[in-house]
Amino acid sequence: MGENLEAIEKKIKLEATRTLSPKLEKVVSGASILIGIFEILFIFNFMFLLYSIFSKLGIEIEFLKLDFQDQQVMAFVLGMIFVIAILRYPIRKKEKYLSKVQWFDYILILLGLVAAFYKFWRWPTYMVYYDVNQMDVIFGILAIILVLEATRRAIGWILPTIVVVFLLYGIRDAGYNWTRIVQYLYLDQGIFGIPFYVMTIYVFAFVFFGAFLLRIGVSDYITEFMISLFGTRPGGPAKAAVISSGLMGTVSGSSVANVLTTGTFTIPLMKKAGYPPEIAGAVEPVASTGGQLMPPVMGAAAFIMAQFLGIPYNKLIIAAVLPALIYYTGVYLFIDLETKRLGLKGMPREHFKPLKYFLRKLYILLPIVVITVALVWGIAPHIAAVSSLGIAIWVAWISKDEIPGHEHFYVAIALITTVLMFTSREYATPVGAVLIVLAAILVAAALLTDKAEFNEKFYISILFILMAVLGKLLYMRKEEILLMSGTFGIIFSLVVGYRSRTEGGKKMYTATYESMIDAGKTSTTVMLAAASAGLIQGVLTMTGLVTALGYKLVDLAGGNLLLLLIMAMIFSLILGMGVPTTANYVITSLVAAPAVYTAVAGNPIYDASVPGYSTAIALLAAHFFVFYFGILADLTPPVALAAYAGSALAGGDFWKTAINSVKYALAGYIGPYIYFTHPEMFLITVSEWTPQMALRVLYYLAATILIMYILAIAITGHFKSLSIPTILRAAMVGLSLIAASLHIIPVGLEFAVLVGLVLYEKKAAGS
């Protein structure tokens, strides 16, 4: 393209960051690294793990018993976030403030650190006596003000304004009782409520994991692999963009960030293949936005949903499987029809790297496989992310062609070790023995063959194997060994990379180090959005407004479920145009979701609980409903941030791009209504899987895909070589909307329409 990602980001800048001096950049980097270190030591409990290891070896190190409570860790993280946000984001987006840190910024940083660390210091005493003094009130108000200001700088004025409106209501409702307000919004919940807790405990680990995958080129590998796989077929670049963005979006969890990474490669290729800019610029945002719906790593809001509903995250990702499949199938069908309408052909094979290159490097996707297996098995999400990070580091070193060593020999060792790390403690001794044998094979290969040499690949591999041996021989749980793999993996990569004299080794050192910095910077906006959303949640629960607003929505809908769902959709979309998905979900899940749940109370289908949990099926369905539309706000005009990014990269008209985005994502707009009225499609809602139930769910899946296909034909106006008349297109749209009930008669008519189109097209083509 001739332009790097940084230049493109500046062209479509969604946030104006300040140009810092090298010294201040080091301060930001230091704050980012401190967040990572504190998370690893006290959130991931690595300190205790080290104490346990040394204790089992007969060495008592009392310092390693040091521990902090969750509220203290969150306070520390918030303090570092204040430093990063105030330094990187100026008070105004003018050159004067963008080019230089102002004197008052330093004062705000100092006040932010004081407000955060006061909570850190105060918390243990407060937990004992549960009292609130004058100093608490002063620092509490200061913390709230600084959260609002940092959020305004980093995200914009809309979310802080919404928070202020809620705060003013809460202050009035509390009778200006500042002690009560500060206790609820600073000491107990509010800033440090569930949203910020989830960001600190779970989401940061995935941000770190995603940052590292981006640094080592996994995103580029996925995109180029899909392009090589599909590029020679008609519409190949667009179809590759759909699949690669879905795969990468499941890691990044950000639609706009995904557009800015995969889009810089796929959008120019789509234009080269013949797609108009308004179509090329729409395909990528639609595919990227769906990444937040795609298991195993969905958007940050999904982790908050797990906390709100009291359902483990590994169950929620199962619930999201069919909706994600339907979404991407719908997008793919639209692209296929558009490709045929435009009469596009595939691109020559010489435009792409050989497919065998990507097949040889397929093991690079191992971290994504590991994180999927770990999450589905029920391993804590942050441990799953950290363990996958360790595997990512290992395979990244192995993939370096400039470092000698037989690639697949090392891959085999990594695969065997990874599988053995997942085994339980009952098999610790034999597994430990196998790992020792594996280490001996690696040493022998370095001494006697050309399969391995005493270089970076060897040192990284032997360190990982010996770490696993240590864990197994000390009878550690697999979660502990997986945590060790990620944490020690970072250390191994930094040490070996620092000592390396090869270009590949230096790159790995830089990638590891800068990933920690990127994680801190990237997490700033989501952390601040979560803190602000926590203030809204605190006011809603403190005042009881959450219940009042829910009943008001039910009254406005007049008890009509469809009207209530439409109102909840509009509420979620409008809110999502101005605030991040995390804050959007927190508000809508507290206001709109309970209203929808109330409307279906008494219906046997919805009153039942999710098997194994006390959460009502209706509540699960309602939360997913608002979650989906909050994410789709990134595609919905007039704001449509993801579509804006896509149009800028493609050089197309924003409005045409945004309208195309809505069309291609139609499965996302209609699907939530189908899933809510047919909750069996969430899978975890089924109490007993019988053949009849399995057939019913398969019917729902097939019918929904059929509806999306007919809608795609009607909206594009083409089916193979046929051009569909306007009247028939309108009738097909109407029939599809009726068929969204999944009743057998309209679905049967949909099928008859498709068969009729196929037969007529064959007849027309033969005549």
mmCIF file with all atom_site columns, C-alpha atoms in Angstrom, residues 223-376:
data_model
loop_
_atom_site.group_PDB
_atom_site.id
_atom_site.type_symbol
_atom_site.label_atom_id
_atom_site.label_alt_id
_atom_site.label_comp_id
_atom_site.label_asym_id
_atom_site.label_entity_id
_atom_site.label_seq_id
_atom_site.pdbx_PDB_ins_code
_atom_site.Cartn_x
_atom_site.Cartn_y
_atom_site.Cartn_z
_atom_site.occupancy
_atom_site.B_iso_or_equiv
_atom_site.pdbx_formal_charge
_atom_site.auth_seq_id
_atom_site.auth_comp_id
_atom_site.auth_asym_id
_atom_site.auth_atom_id
_atom_site.pdbx_PDB_model_num
ATOM 1   C CA . THR A 1 223 ? -5.297  -12.519 6.505   1.00 0.00 ? 223 THR A CA 1
ATOM 2   C CA . GLU A 1 224 ? -2.686  -13.567 3.956   1.00 0.00 ? 224 GLU A CA 1
ATOM 3   C CA . PHE A 1 225 ? -3.556  -17.253 4.438   1.00 0.00 ? 225 PHE A CA 1
ATOM 4   C CA . MET A 1 226 ? -7.253  -16.631 3.745   1.00 0.00 ? 226 MET A CA 1
ATOM 5   C CA . ILE A 1 227 ? -6.383  -14.457 0.747   1.00 0.00 ? 227 ILE A CA 1
ATOM 6   C CA . SER A 1 228 ? -4.136  -17.210 -0.626  1.00 0.00 ? 228 SER A CA 1
ATOM 7   C CA . LEU A 1 229 ? -6.882  -19.774 -0.004  1.00 0.00 ? 229 LEU A CA 1
ATOM 8   C CA . PHE A 1 230 ? -9.786  -17.855 -1.548  1.00 0.00 ? 230 PHE A CA 1
ATOM 9   C CA . GLY A 1 231 ? -8.135  -15.174 -3.678  1.00 0.00 ? 231 GLY A CA 1
ATOM 10  C CA . THR A 1 232 ? -8.227  -17.063 -6.983  1.00 0.00 ? 232 THR A CA 1
ATOM 11  C CA . ARG A 1 233 ? -11.993 -17.654 -6.683  1.00 0.00 ? 233 ARG A CA 1
ATOM 12  C CA . PRO A 1 234 ? -14.645 -15.136 -7.759  1.00 0.00 ? 234 PRO A CA 1
ATOM 13  C CA . GLY A 1 235 ? -14.910 -12.555 -5.002  1.00 0.00 ? 235 GLY A CA 1
ATOM 14  C CA . GLY A 1 236 ? -12.068 -14.270 -3.173  1.00 0.00 ? 236 GLY A CA 1
ATOM 15  C CA . PRO A 1 237 ? -10.577 -11.192 -1.481  1.00 0.00 ? 237 PRO A CA 1
ATOM 16  C CA . ALA A 1 238 ? -13.971 -10.217 -0.018  1.00 0.00 ? 238 ALA A CA 1
ATOM 17  C CA . LYS A 1 239 ? -14.714 -13.743 1.181   1.00 0.00 ? 239 LYS A CA 1
ATOM 18  C CA . ALA A 1 240 ? -11.220 -13.972 2.638   1.00 0.00 ? 240 ALA A CA 1
ATOM 19  C CA . ALA A 1 241 ? -11.836 -10.680 4.445   1.00 0.00 ? 241 ALA A CA 1
ATOM 20  C CA . VAL A 1 242 ? -15.000 -12.108 6.019   1.00 0.00 ? 242 VAL A CA 1
ATOM 21  C CA . ILE A 1 243 ? -13.240 -15.209 7.344   1.00 0.00 ? 243 ILE A CA 1
ATOM 22  C CA . SER A 1 244 ? -9.945  -13.591 8.376   1.00 0.00 ? 244 SER A CA 1
ATOM 23  C CA . SER A 1 245 ? -11.674 -10.699 10.130  1.00 0.00 ? 245 SER A CA 1
ATOM 24  C CA . GLY A 1 246 ? -13.888 -13.137 11.995  1.00 0.00 ? 246 GLY A CA 1
ATOM 25  C CA . LEU A 1 247 ? -10.867 -15.134 13.136  1.00 0.00 ? 247 LEU A CA 1
ATOM 26  C CA . MET A 1 248 ? -8.861  -12.065 14.117  1.00 0.00 ? 248 MET A CA 1
ATOM 27  C CA . GLY A 1 249 ? -11.858 -10.307 15.620  1.00 0.00 ? 249 GLY A CA 1
ATOM 28  C CA . THR A 1 250 ? -12.294 -13.159 18.023  1.00 0.00 ? 250 THR A CA 1
ATOM 29  C CA . VAL A 1 251 ? -8.915  -12.172 19.452  1.00 0.00 ? 251 VAL A CA 1
ATOM 30  C CA . SER A 1 252 ? -8.951  -8.382  19.214  1.00 0.00 ? 252 SER A CA 1
ATOM 31  C CA . GLY A 1 253 ? -12.562 -7.911  20.348  1.00 0.00 ? 253 GLY A CA 1
ATOM 32  C CA . SER A 1 254 ? -12.694 -4.464  18.735  1.00 0.00 ? 254 SER A CA 1
ATOM 33  C CA . SER A 1 255 ? -14.423 -3.779  15.441  1.00 0.00 ? 255 SER A CA 1
ATOM 34  C CA . VAL A 1 256 ? -12.571 -0.542  14.655  1.00 0.00 ? 256 VAL A CA 1
ATOM 35  C CA . ALA A 1 257 ? -9.167  -1.966  15.652  1.00 0.00 ? 257 ALA A CA 1
ATOM 36  C CA . ASN A 1 258 ? -9.887  -4.994  13.475  1.00 0.00 ? 258 ASN A CA 1
ATOM 37  C CA . VAL A 1 259 ? -10.722 -2.795  10.466  1.00 0.00 ? 259 VAL A CA 1
ATOM 38  C CA . LEU A 1 260 ? -7.470  -0.901  10.958  1.00 0.00 ? 260 LEU A CA 1
ATOM 39  C CA . THR A 1 261 ? -5.414  -4.110  10.967  1.00 0.00 ? 261 THR A CA 1
ATOM 40  C CA . THR A 1 262 ? -6.904  -6.610  8.501   1.00 0.00 ? 262 THR A CA 1
ATOM 41  C CA . GLY A 1 263 ? -8.568  -3.845  6.471   1.00 0.00 ? 263 GLY A CA 1
ATOM 42  C CA . THR A 1 264 ? -5.284  -2.256  5.433   1.00 0.00 ? 264 THR A CA 1
ATOM 43  C CA . PHE A 1 265 ? -4.559  -5.431  3.486   1.00 0.00 ? 265 PHE A CA 1
ATOM 44  C CA . THR A 1 266 ? -7.999  -6.753  2.446   1.00 0.00 ? 266 THR A CA 1
ATOM 45  C CA . ILE A 1 267 ? -9.677  -3.518  1.321   1.00 0.00 ? 267 ILE A CA 1
ATOM 46  C CA . PRO A 1 268 ? -7.037  -2.628  -1.328  1.00 0.00 ? 268 PRO A CA 1
ATOM 47  C CA . LEU A 1 269 ? -7.169  -6.238  -2.576  1.00 0.00 ? 269 LEU A CA 1
ATOM 48  C CA . MET A 1 270 ? -10.967 -6.099  -2.843  1.00 0.00 ? 270 MET A CA 1
ATOM 49  C CA . LYS A 1 271 ? -10.720 -2.890  -4.868  1.00 0.00 ? 271 LYS A CA 1
ATOM 50  C CA . LYS A 1 272 ? -8.073  -4.510  -7.055  1.00 0.00 ? 272 LYS A CA 1
ATOM 51  C CA . ALA A 1 273 ? -10.419 -7.455  -7.621  1.00 0.00 ? 273 ALA A CA 1
ATOM 52  C CA . GLY A 1 274 ? -13.059 -5.042  -8.955  1.00 0.00 ? 274 GLY A CA 1
ATOM 53  C CA . TYR A 1 275 ? -15.233 -4.175  -5.966  1.00 0.00 ? 275 TYR A CA 1
ATOM 54  C CA . PRO A 1 276 ? -16.369 -0.525  -5.797  1.00 0.00 ? 276 PRO A CA 1
ATOM 55  C CA . PRO A 1 277 ? -14.928 1.399   -2.803  1.00 0.00 ? 277 PRO A CA 1
ATOM 56  C CA . GLU A 1 278 ? -18.330 1.547   -1.075  1.00 0.00 ? 278 GLU A CA 1
ATOM 57  C CA . ILE A 1 279 ? -18.585 -2.257  -1.138  1.00 0.00 ? 279 ILE A CA 1
ATOM 58  C CA . ALA A 1 280 ? -14.938 -2.963  -0.296  1.00 0.00 ? 280 ALA A CA 1
ATOM 59  C CA . GLY A 1 281 ? -15.153 -0.451  2.552   1.00 0.00 ? 281 GLY A CA 1
ATOM 60  C CA . ALA A 1 282 ? -18.342 -2.089  3.879   1.00 0.00 ? 282 ALA A CA 1
ATOM 61  C CA . VAL A 1 283 ? -17.332 -5.751  3.790   1.00 0.00 ? 283 VAL A CA 1
ATOM 62  C CA . GLU A 1 284 ? -14.399 -5.321  6.166   1.00 0.00 ? 284 GLU A CA 1
ATOM 63  C CA . PRO A 1 285 ? -16.310 -3.409  8.927   1.00 0.00 ? 285 PRO A CA 1
ATOM 64  C CA . VAL A 1 286 ? -19.169 -5.915  8.819   1.00 0.00 ? 286 VAL A CA 1
ATOM 65  C CA . ALA A 1 287 ? -16.773 -8.841  9.157   1.00 0.00 ? 287 ALA A CA 1
ATOM 66  C CA . SER A 1 288 ? -14.715 -7.054  11.806  1.00 0.00 ? 288 SER A CA 1
ATOM 67  C CA . THR A 1 289 ? -17.735 -6.084  13.913  1.00 0.00 ? 289 THR A CA 1
ATOM 68  C CA . GLY A 1 290 ? -18.869 -9.700  13.964  1.00 0.00 ? 290 GLY A CA 1
ATOM 69  C CA . GLY A 1 291 ? -15.596 -10.562 15.677  1.00 0.00 ? 291 GLY A CA 1
ATOM 70  C CA . GLN A 1 292 ? -17.100 -9.351  18.962  1.00 0.00 ? 292 GLN A CA 1
ATOM 71  C CA . LEU A 1 293 ? -19.881 -11.912 18.501  1.00 0.00 ? 293 LEU A CA 1
ATOM 72  C CA . MET A 1 294 ? -17.486 -14.713 17.638  1.00 0.00 ? 294 MET A CA 1
ATOM 73  C CA . PRO A 1 295 ? -16.413 -17.264 20.270  1.00 0.00 ? 295 PRO A CA 1
ATOM 74  C CA . PRO A 1 296 ? -14.094 -18.039 21.934  1.00 0.00 ? 296 PRO A CA 1
ATOM 75  C CA . VAL A 1 297 ? -12.978 -14.461 22.705  1.00 0.00 ? 297 VAL A CA 1
ATOM 76  C CA . MET A 1 298 ? -15.898 -12.106 22.277  1.00 0.00 ? 298 MET A CA 1
ATOM 77  C CA . GLY A 1 299 ? -16.025 -8.422  23.158  1.00 0.00 ? 299 GLY A CA 1
ATOM 78  C CA . ALA A 1 300 ? -15.183 -7.191  26.652  1.00 0.00 ? 300 ALA A CA 1
ATOM 79  C CA . ALA A 1 301 ? -18.915 -6.824  27.377  1.00 0.00 ? 301 ALA A CA 1
ATOM 80  C CA . ALA A 1 302 ? -19.326 -10.604 27.159  1.00 0.00 ? 302 ALA A CA 1
ATOM 81  C CA . PHE A 1 303 ? -17.155 -11.044 30.260  1.00 0.00 ? 303 PHE A CA 1
ATOM 82  C CA . ILE A 1 304 ? -19.323 -8.528  32.115  1.00 0.00 ? 304 ILE A CA 1
ATOM 83  C CA . MET A 1 305 ? -22.395 -10.459 30.959  1.00 0.00 ? 305 MET A CA 1
ATOM 84  C CA . ALA A 1 306 ? -21.019 -13.602 32.553  1.00 0.00 ? 306 ALA A CA 1
ATOM 85  C CA . GLN A 1 307 ? -20.681 -11.750 35.861  1.00 0.00 ? 307 GLN A CA 1
ATOM 86  C CA . PHE A 1 308 ? -24.130 -10.138 35.653  1.00 0.00 ? 308 PHE A CA 1
ATOM 87  C CA . LEU A 1 309 ? -25.873 -13.402 34.801  1.00 0.00 ? 309 LEU A CA 1
ATOM 88  C CA . GLY A 1 310 ? -23.852 -15.629 37.108  1.00 0.00 ? 310 GLY A CA 1
ATOM 89  C CA . ILE A 1 311 ? -23.111 -18.030 34.250  1.00 0.00 ? 311 ILE A CA 1
ATOM 90  C CA . PRO A 1 312 ? -19.518 -19.156 33.532  1.00 0.00 ? 312 PRO A CA 1
ATOM 91  C CA . TYR A 1 313 ? -17.942 -17.611 30.472  1.00 0.00 ? 313 TYR A CA 1
ATOM 92  C CA . ASN A 1 314 ? -17.358 -21.026 28.887  1.00 0.00 ? 314 ASN A CA 1
ATOM 93  C CA . LYS A 1 315 ? -21.142 -21.508 28.822  1.00 0.00 ? 315 LYS A CA 1
ATOM 94  C CA . LEU A 1 316 ? -21.738 -18.110 27.236  1.00 0.00 ? 316 LEU A CA 1
ATOM 95  C CA . ILE A 1 317 ? -19.382 -18.857 24.358  1.00 0.00 ? 317 ILE A CA 1
ATOM 96  C CA . ILE A 1 318 ? -21.394 -22.018 23.658  1.00 0.00 ? 318 ILE A CA 1
ATOM 97  C CA . ALA A 1 319 ? -24.565 -19.898 23.669  1.00 0.00 ? 319 ALA A CA 1
ATOM 98  C CA . ALA A 1 320 ? -22.991 -17.556 21.097  1.00 0.00 ? 320 ALA A CA 1
ATOM 99  C CA . VAL A 1 321 ? -21.972 -20.274 18.602  1.00 0.00 ? 321 VAL A CA 1
ATOM 100 C CA . LEU A 1 322 ? -25.109 -20.478 16.430  1.00 0.00 ? 322 LEU A CA 1
ATOM 101 C CA . PRO A 1 323 ? -25.744 -16.698 16.325  1.00 0.00 ? 323 PRO A CA 1
ATOM 102 C CA . ALA A 1 324 ? -22.120 -16.131 15.252  1.00 0.00 ? 324 ALA A CA 1
ATOM 103 C CA . LEU A 1 325 ? -22.385 -18.857 12.599  1.00 0.00 ? 325 LEU A CA 1
ATOM 104 C CA . ILE A 1 326 ? -25.614 -17.316 11.253  1.00 0.00 ? 326 ILE A CA 1
ATOM 105 C CA . TYR A 1 327 ? -24.102 -13.818 11.223  1.00 0.00 ? 327 TYR A CA 1
ATOM 106 C CA . TYR A 1 328 ? -21.079 -14.810 9.165   1.00 0.00 ? 328 TYR A CA 1
ATOM 107 C CA . THR A 1 329 ? -23.137 -17.057 6.891   1.00 0.00 ? 329 THR A CA 1
ATOM 108 C CA . GLY A 1 330 ? -25.419 -14.094 6.186   1.00 0.00 ? 330 GLY A CA 1
ATOM 109 C CA . VAL A 1 331 ? -22.450 -11.847 5.384   1.00 0.00 ? 331 VAL A CA 1
ATOM 110 C CA . TYR A 1 332 ? -20.918 -14.515 3.141   1.00 0.00 ? 332 TYR A CA 1
ATOM 111 C CA . LEU A 1 333 ? -24.183 -14.987 1.208   1.00 0.00 ? 333 LEU A CA 1
ATOM 112 C CA . PHE A 1 334 ? -24.476 -11.253 0.578   1.00 0.00 ? 334 PHE A CA 1
ATOM 113 C CA . ILE A 1 335 ? -20.888 -11.056 -0.666  1.00 0.00 ? 335 ILE A CA 1
ATOM 114 C CA . ASP A 1 336 ? -21.395 -14.060 -2.941  1.00 0.00 ? 336 ASP A CA 1
ATOM 115 C CA . LEU A 1 337 ? -24.474 -12.488 -4.518  1.00 0.00 ? 337 LEU A CA 1
ATOM 116 C CA . GLU A 1 338 ? -22.776 -9.091  -4.899  1.00 0.00 ? 338 GLU A CA 1
ATOM 117 C CA . THR A 1 339 ? -19.810 -10.787 -6.560  1.00 0.00 ? 339 THR A CA 1
ATOM 118 C CA . LYS A 1 340 ? -22.053 -12.516 -9.101  1.00 0.00 ? 340 LYS A CA 1
ATOM 119 C CA . ARG A 1 341 ? -24.038 -9.312  -9.674  1.00 0.00 ? 341 ARG A CA 1
ATOM 120 C CA . LEU A 1 342 ? -20.823 -7.435  -10.459 1.00 0.00 ? 342 LEU A CA 1
ATOM 121 C CA . GLY A 1 343 ? -19.523 -10.315 -12.620 1.00 0.00 ? 343 GLY A CA 1
ATOM 122 C CA . LEU A 1 344 ? -16.174 -10.396 -10.833 1.00 0.00 ? 344 LEU A CA 1
ATOM 123 C CA . LYS A 1 345 ? -13.529 -13.037 -11.396 1.00 0.00 ? 345 LYS A CA 1
ATOM 124 C CA . GLY A 1 346 ? -10.795 -14.404 -9.188  1.00 0.00 ? 346 GLY A CA 1
ATOM 125 C CA . MET A 1 347 ? -7.304  -12.934 -9.101  1.00 0.00 ? 347 MET A CA 1
ATOM 126 C CA . PRO A 1 348 ? -4.243  -14.689 -10.571 1.00 0.00 ? 348 PRO A CA 1
ATOM 127 C CA . ARG A 1 349 ? -2.374  -17.037 -8.224  1.00 0.00 ? 349 ARG A CA 1
ATOM 128 C CA . GLU A 1 350 ? 0.884   -15.086 -8.707  1.00 0.00 ? 350 GLU A CA 1
ATOM 129 C CA . HIS A 1 351 ? -0.624  -12.205 -6.714  1.00 0.00 ? 351 HIS A CA 1
ATOM 130 C CA . PHE A 1 352 ? -0.431  -14.290 -3.535  1.00 0.00 ? 352 PHE A CA 1
ATOM 131 C CA . LYS A 1 353 ? 2.120   -16.253 -1.562  1.00 0.00 ? 353 LYS A CA 1
ATOM 132 C CA . PRO A 1 354 ? 2.079   -20.011 -2.247  1.00 0.00 ? 354 PRO A CA 1
ATOM 133 C CA . LEU A 1 355 ? -0.544  -21.864 -0.240  1.00 0.00 ? 355 LEU A CA 1
ATOM 134 C CA . LYS A 1 356 ? 2.027   -24.451 0.866   1.00 0.00 ? 356 LYS A CA 1
ATOM 135 C CA . TYR A 1 357 ? 3.899   -21.712 2.754   1.00 0.00 ? 357 TYR A CA 1
ATOM 136 C CA . PHE A 1 358 ? 0.864   -21.071 4.944   1.00 0.00 ? 358 PHE A CA 1
ATOM 137 C CA . LEU A 1 359 ? 0.143   -24.761 5.414   1.00 0.00 ? 359 LEU A CA 1
ATOM 138 C CA . ARG A 1 360 ? 3.729   -25.239 6.595   1.00 0.00 ? 360 ARG A CA 1
ATOM 139 C CA . LYS A 1 361 ? 3.207   -22.450 9.134   1.00 0.00 ? 361 LYS A CA 1
ATOM 140 C CA . LEU A 1 362 ? -0.248  -23.607 10.233  1.00 0.00 ? 362 LEU A CA 1
ATOM 141 C CA . TYR A 1 363 ? 1.025   -24.232 13.759  1.00 0.00 ? 363 TYR A CA 1
ATOM 142 C CA . ILE A 1 364 ? 1.079   -20.439 14.261  1.00 0.00 ? 364 ILE A CA 1
ATOM 143 C CA . LEU A 1 365 ? -2.660  -20.774 14.976  1.00 0.00 ? 365 LEU A CA 1
ATOM 144 C CA . LEU A 1 366 ? -1.950  -23.138 17.903  1.00 0.00 ? 366 LEU A CA 1
ATOM 145 C CA . PRO A 1 367 ? -2.461  -20.364 20.526  1.00 0.00 ? 367 PRO A CA 1
ATOM 146 C CA . ILE A 1 368 ? -6.007  -19.789 19.257  1.00 0.00 ? 368 ILE A CA 1
ATOM 147 C CA . VAL A 1 369 ? -6.686  -23.533 19.474  1.00 0.00 ? 369 VAL A CA 1
ATOM 148 C CA . VAL A 1 370 ? -5.274  -23.623 23.008  1.00 0.00 ? 370 VAL A CA 1
ATOM 149 C CA . ILE A 1 371 ? -7.348  -20.676 24.215  1.00 0.00 ? 371 ILE A CA 1
ATOM 150 C CA . THR A 1 372 ? -10.491 -22.213 22.706  1.00 0.00 ? 372 THR A CA 1
ATOM 151 C CA . VAL A 1 373 ? -9.906  -25.598 24.360  1.00 0.00 ? 373 VAL A CA 1
ATOM 152 C CA . ALA A 1 374 ? -9.006  -23.982 27.691  1.00 0.00 ? 374 ALA A CA 1
ATOM 153 C CA . LEU A 1 375 ? -12.128 -21.803 27.728  1.00 0.00 ? 375 LEU A CA 1
ATOM 154 C CA . VAL A 1 376 ? -14.476 -24.616 26.711  1.00 0.00 ? 376 VAL A CA 1
#
